[in-house]
Short mmCIF file of N, CA and C in Angstrom, two decimals:
data_model
loop_
_atom_site.label_atom_id
_atom_site.label_comp_id
_atom_site.label_asym_id
_atom_site.label_seq_id
_atom_site.Cartn_x
_atom_site.Cartn_y
_atom_site.Cartn_z
N UNK A 1 -31.84 -16.27 -23.32
CA UNK A 1 -30.53 -15.82 -22.94
C UNK A 1 -29.57 -16.99 -23.04
N UNK A 2 -28.51 -16.79 -23.73
CA UNK A 2 -27.53 -17.85 -23.92
C UNK A 2 -26.39 -17.68 -22.93
N UNK A 3 -26.01 -18.74 -22.28
CA UNK A 3 -24.91 -18.68 -21.31
C UNK A 3 -23.60 -18.92 -22.02
N UNK A 4 -22.70 -17.98 -21.84
CA UNK A 4 -21.39 -18.10 -22.45
C UNK A 4 -20.34 -18.24 -21.35
N UNK A 5 -19.27 -18.87 -21.70
CA UNK A 5 -18.17 -19.01 -20.74
C UNK A 5 -17.52 -17.65 -20.53
N UNK A 6 -17.18 -17.31 -19.28
CA UNK A 6 -16.51 -16.02 -19.04
C UNK A 6 -15.11 -16.02 -19.65
N UNK A 7 -14.70 -14.83 -20.01
CA UNK A 7 -13.37 -14.68 -20.60
C UNK A 7 -12.31 -14.94 -19.53
N UNK A 8 -11.26 -15.62 -19.91
CA UNK A 8 -10.18 -15.93 -18.98
C UNK A 8 -9.25 -14.72 -18.91
N UNK A 9 -9.06 -14.19 -17.68
CA UNK A 9 -8.22 -13.01 -17.51
C UNK A 9 -6.78 -13.38 -17.17
N UNK A 10 -6.60 -14.51 -16.53
CA UNK A 10 -5.26 -14.92 -16.11
C UNK A 10 -4.91 -16.23 -16.81
N UNK A 11 -3.78 -16.23 -17.41
CA UNK A 11 -3.34 -17.44 -18.08
C UNK A 11 -2.14 -17.99 -17.32
N UNK A 12 -2.01 -19.29 -17.32
CA UNK A 12 -0.88 -19.93 -16.64
C UNK A 12 0.41 -19.60 -17.39
N UNK A 13 1.46 -19.45 -16.64
CA UNK A 13 2.76 -19.18 -17.25
C UNK A 13 3.22 -20.42 -18.02
N UNK A 14 3.87 -20.21 -19.14
CA UNK A 14 4.35 -21.38 -19.88
C UNK A 14 5.38 -22.13 -19.05
N UNK A 15 5.33 -23.43 -19.15
CA UNK A 15 6.26 -24.26 -18.38
C UNK A 15 7.67 -24.14 -18.93
N UNK A 16 8.63 -24.20 -18.03
CA UNK A 16 10.04 -24.14 -18.44
C UNK A 16 10.40 -25.45 -19.12
N UNK A 17 11.31 -25.40 -20.06
CA UNK A 17 11.69 -26.65 -20.72
C UNK A 17 12.30 -27.62 -19.70
N UNK A 18 12.00 -28.86 -19.87
CA UNK A 18 12.49 -29.89 -18.95
C UNK A 18 14.00 -30.02 -19.07
N UNK A 19 14.67 -30.02 -17.92
CA UNK A 19 16.12 -30.18 -17.89
C UNK A 19 16.40 -31.53 -17.26
N UNK A 20 17.17 -32.36 -17.92
CA UNK A 20 17.48 -33.66 -17.33
C UNK A 20 18.14 -33.49 -15.97
N UNK A 21 17.80 -34.37 -15.04
CA UNK A 21 18.28 -34.24 -13.67
C UNK A 21 19.80 -34.30 -13.58
N UNK A 22 20.45 -34.97 -14.52
CA UNK A 22 21.91 -35.08 -14.48
C UNK A 22 22.56 -33.72 -14.73
N UNK A 23 21.90 -32.84 -15.51
CA UNK A 23 22.50 -31.56 -15.85
C UNK A 23 22.25 -30.50 -14.78
N UNK A 24 21.29 -30.74 -13.89
CA UNK A 24 21.01 -29.77 -12.83
C UNK A 24 22.06 -29.88 -11.74
N UNK A 25 22.39 -28.76 -11.13
CA UNK A 25 23.37 -28.78 -10.05
C UNK A 25 22.73 -29.37 -8.79
N UNK A 26 23.56 -29.72 -7.84
CA UNK A 26 23.08 -30.27 -6.58
C UNK A 26 22.16 -29.28 -5.88
N UNK A 27 22.52 -28.00 -5.92
CA UNK A 27 21.72 -26.95 -5.27
C UNK A 27 20.34 -26.85 -5.92
N UNK A 28 20.24 -26.93 -7.23
CA UNK A 28 18.96 -26.85 -7.92
C UNK A 28 18.09 -28.05 -7.62
N UNK A 29 18.69 -29.21 -7.42
CA UNK A 29 17.91 -30.40 -7.15
C UNK A 29 17.27 -30.35 -5.76
N UNK A 30 17.92 -29.72 -4.80
CA UNK A 30 17.40 -29.69 -3.45
C UNK A 30 16.40 -28.56 -3.23
N UNK A 31 16.59 -27.43 -3.88
CA UNK A 31 15.76 -26.26 -3.61
C UNK A 31 14.91 -25.94 -4.84
N UNK A 32 13.62 -26.10 -4.68
CA UNK A 32 12.72 -25.83 -5.81
C UNK A 32 11.97 -24.52 -5.65
N UNK A 33 12.06 -23.87 -4.48
CA UNK A 33 11.33 -22.63 -4.28
C UNK A 33 12.18 -21.44 -4.75
N UNK A 34 11.48 -20.36 -5.05
CA UNK A 34 12.14 -19.16 -5.56
C UNK A 34 12.02 -18.06 -4.52
N UNK A 35 13.05 -17.27 -4.37
CA UNK A 35 13.03 -16.14 -3.47
C UNK A 35 12.85 -14.87 -4.29
N UNK A 36 11.86 -14.07 -3.91
CA UNK A 36 11.64 -12.79 -4.56
C UNK A 36 12.21 -11.72 -3.66
N UNK A 37 13.17 -10.98 -4.17
CA UNK A 37 13.83 -9.95 -3.38
C UNK A 37 13.40 -8.60 -3.93
N UNK A 38 12.87 -7.78 -3.05
CA UNK A 38 12.47 -6.43 -3.44
C UNK A 38 13.46 -5.44 -2.84
N UNK A 39 13.99 -4.58 -3.67
CA UNK A 39 14.95 -3.60 -3.21
C UNK A 39 14.29 -2.26 -2.90
N UNK A 40 12.97 -2.19 -3.00
CA UNK A 40 12.26 -0.95 -2.70
C UNK A 40 12.22 -0.74 -1.19
N UNK A 41 12.35 0.51 -0.77
CA UNK A 41 12.31 0.83 0.65
C UNK A 41 10.87 0.74 1.13
N UNK A 42 10.65 0.24 2.33
CA UNK A 42 9.28 0.17 2.85
C UNK A 42 8.72 1.57 3.07
N UNK A 43 7.42 1.73 2.80
CA UNK A 43 6.78 3.02 2.94
C UNK A 43 5.48 2.87 3.70
N UNK A 44 5.10 3.91 4.43
CA UNK A 44 3.81 3.93 5.08
C UNK A 44 2.74 4.28 4.05
N UNK A 45 1.52 3.90 4.35
CA UNK A 45 0.42 4.21 3.45
C UNK A 45 0.19 5.72 3.41
N UNK A 46 -0.23 6.22 2.26
CA UNK A 46 -0.52 7.64 2.11
C UNK A 46 -1.96 7.88 2.57
N UNK A 47 -2.09 8.46 3.77
CA UNK A 47 -3.41 8.63 4.37
C UNK A 47 -3.86 10.08 4.41
N UNK A 48 -3.17 10.98 3.76
CA UNK A 48 -3.57 12.38 3.76
C UNK A 48 -2.99 13.15 4.93
N UNK A 49 -1.92 12.67 5.51
CA UNK A 49 -1.31 13.33 6.65
C UNK A 49 -0.66 14.66 6.31
N UNK A 50 -0.38 14.92 5.05
CA UNK A 50 0.27 16.16 4.66
C UNK A 50 -0.65 17.36 4.89
N UNK A 51 -1.95 17.20 4.75
CA UNK A 51 -2.91 18.29 4.94
C UNK A 51 -3.19 18.54 6.41
N UNK A 52 -2.78 17.66 7.30
CA UNK A 52 -3.06 17.80 8.72
C UNK A 52 -2.39 19.03 9.30
N UNK A 53 -1.18 19.34 8.88
CA UNK A 53 -0.47 20.52 9.38
C UNK A 53 -1.23 21.80 9.10
N UNK A 54 -1.79 21.92 7.93
CA UNK A 54 -2.58 23.10 7.57
C UNK A 54 -3.84 23.18 8.42
N UNK A 55 -4.48 22.06 8.67
CA UNK A 55 -5.70 22.05 9.48
C UNK A 55 -5.40 22.43 10.93
N UNK A 56 -4.27 21.99 11.46
CA UNK A 56 -3.89 22.34 12.83
C UNK A 56 -3.64 23.84 12.94
N UNK A 57 -2.94 24.41 11.98
CA UNK A 57 -2.68 25.85 11.99
C UNK A 57 -3.98 26.65 11.90
N UNK A 58 -4.89 26.23 11.04
CA UNK A 58 -6.16 26.93 10.88
C UNK A 58 -7.00 26.83 12.16
N UNK A 59 -7.03 25.66 12.78
CA UNK A 59 -7.83 25.52 14.00
C UNK A 59 -7.23 26.33 15.15
N UNK A 60 -5.91 26.41 15.22
CA UNK A 60 -5.28 27.23 16.25
C UNK A 60 -5.62 28.71 16.05
N UNK A 61 -5.63 29.17 14.81
CA UNK A 61 -6.00 30.55 14.51
C UNK A 61 -7.45 30.84 14.88
N UNK A 62 -8.34 29.90 14.58
CA UNK A 62 -9.75 30.09 14.92
C UNK A 62 -9.96 30.12 16.43
N UNK A 63 -9.26 29.26 17.16
CA UNK A 63 -9.37 29.26 18.62
C UNK A 63 -8.87 30.58 19.21
N UNK A 64 -7.74 31.07 18.72
CA UNK A 64 -7.19 32.34 19.21
C UNK A 64 -8.15 33.49 18.92
N UNK A 65 -8.72 33.52 17.71
CA UNK A 65 -9.68 34.56 17.35
C UNK A 65 -10.94 34.49 18.20
N UNK A 66 -11.43 33.29 18.46
CA UNK A 66 -12.61 33.13 19.31
C UNK A 66 -12.35 33.58 20.73
N UNK A 67 -11.16 33.28 21.23
CA UNK A 67 -10.80 33.71 22.59
C UNK A 67 -10.77 35.24 22.69
N UNK A 68 -10.20 35.91 21.70
CA UNK A 68 -10.15 37.37 21.70
C UNK A 68 -11.55 37.97 21.66
N UNK A 69 -12.42 37.44 20.81
CA UNK A 69 -13.78 37.96 20.72
C UNK A 69 -14.54 37.73 22.03
N UNK A 70 -14.33 36.59 22.67
CA UNK A 70 -15.01 36.28 23.92
C UNK A 70 -14.57 37.26 25.01
N UNK A 71 -13.27 37.50 25.11
CA UNK A 71 -12.74 38.40 26.15
C UNK A 71 -13.21 39.84 25.91
N UNK A 72 -13.23 40.26 24.66
CA UNK A 72 -13.72 41.62 24.34
C UNK A 72 -15.19 41.75 24.71
N UNK A 73 -15.94 40.70 24.39
CA UNK A 73 -17.38 40.73 24.70
C UNK A 73 -17.61 40.75 26.20
N UNK A 74 -16.88 40.01 26.98
CA UNK A 74 -17.02 40.01 28.44
C UNK A 74 -16.63 41.36 29.02
N UNK A 75 -15.56 41.95 28.50
CA UNK A 75 -15.09 43.26 29.00
C UNK A 75 -16.13 44.33 28.69
N UNK A 76 -16.72 44.28 27.48
CA UNK A 76 -17.73 45.28 27.10
C UNK A 76 -18.99 45.12 27.92
N UNK A 77 -19.36 43.90 28.31
CA UNK A 77 -20.57 43.67 29.09
C UNK A 77 -20.40 44.17 30.53
N UNK A 78 -19.19 44.15 31.06
CA UNK A 78 -18.95 44.59 32.42
C UNK A 78 -18.89 46.12 32.55
N UNK A 79 -18.66 46.86 31.50
CA UNK A 79 -18.55 48.33 31.57
C UNK A 79 -19.88 48.98 31.46
#
């Protein structure tokens, strides 16, 4: 078995051309970090909450049906 080097998936970004310090503004010389601004609105994770309403309605219907059957059965047993 021959060992091969793994394929490189991420490559470094090409370097920006060097700008002489005299041509850079005072602001550029002092601040070297970049701010990334996202204009997207924050969102909650999608956890399947949309189906919960249907499940609540179905469980309420099943509970009501079970209660009716139980009461009918108790009434029939007493007669």
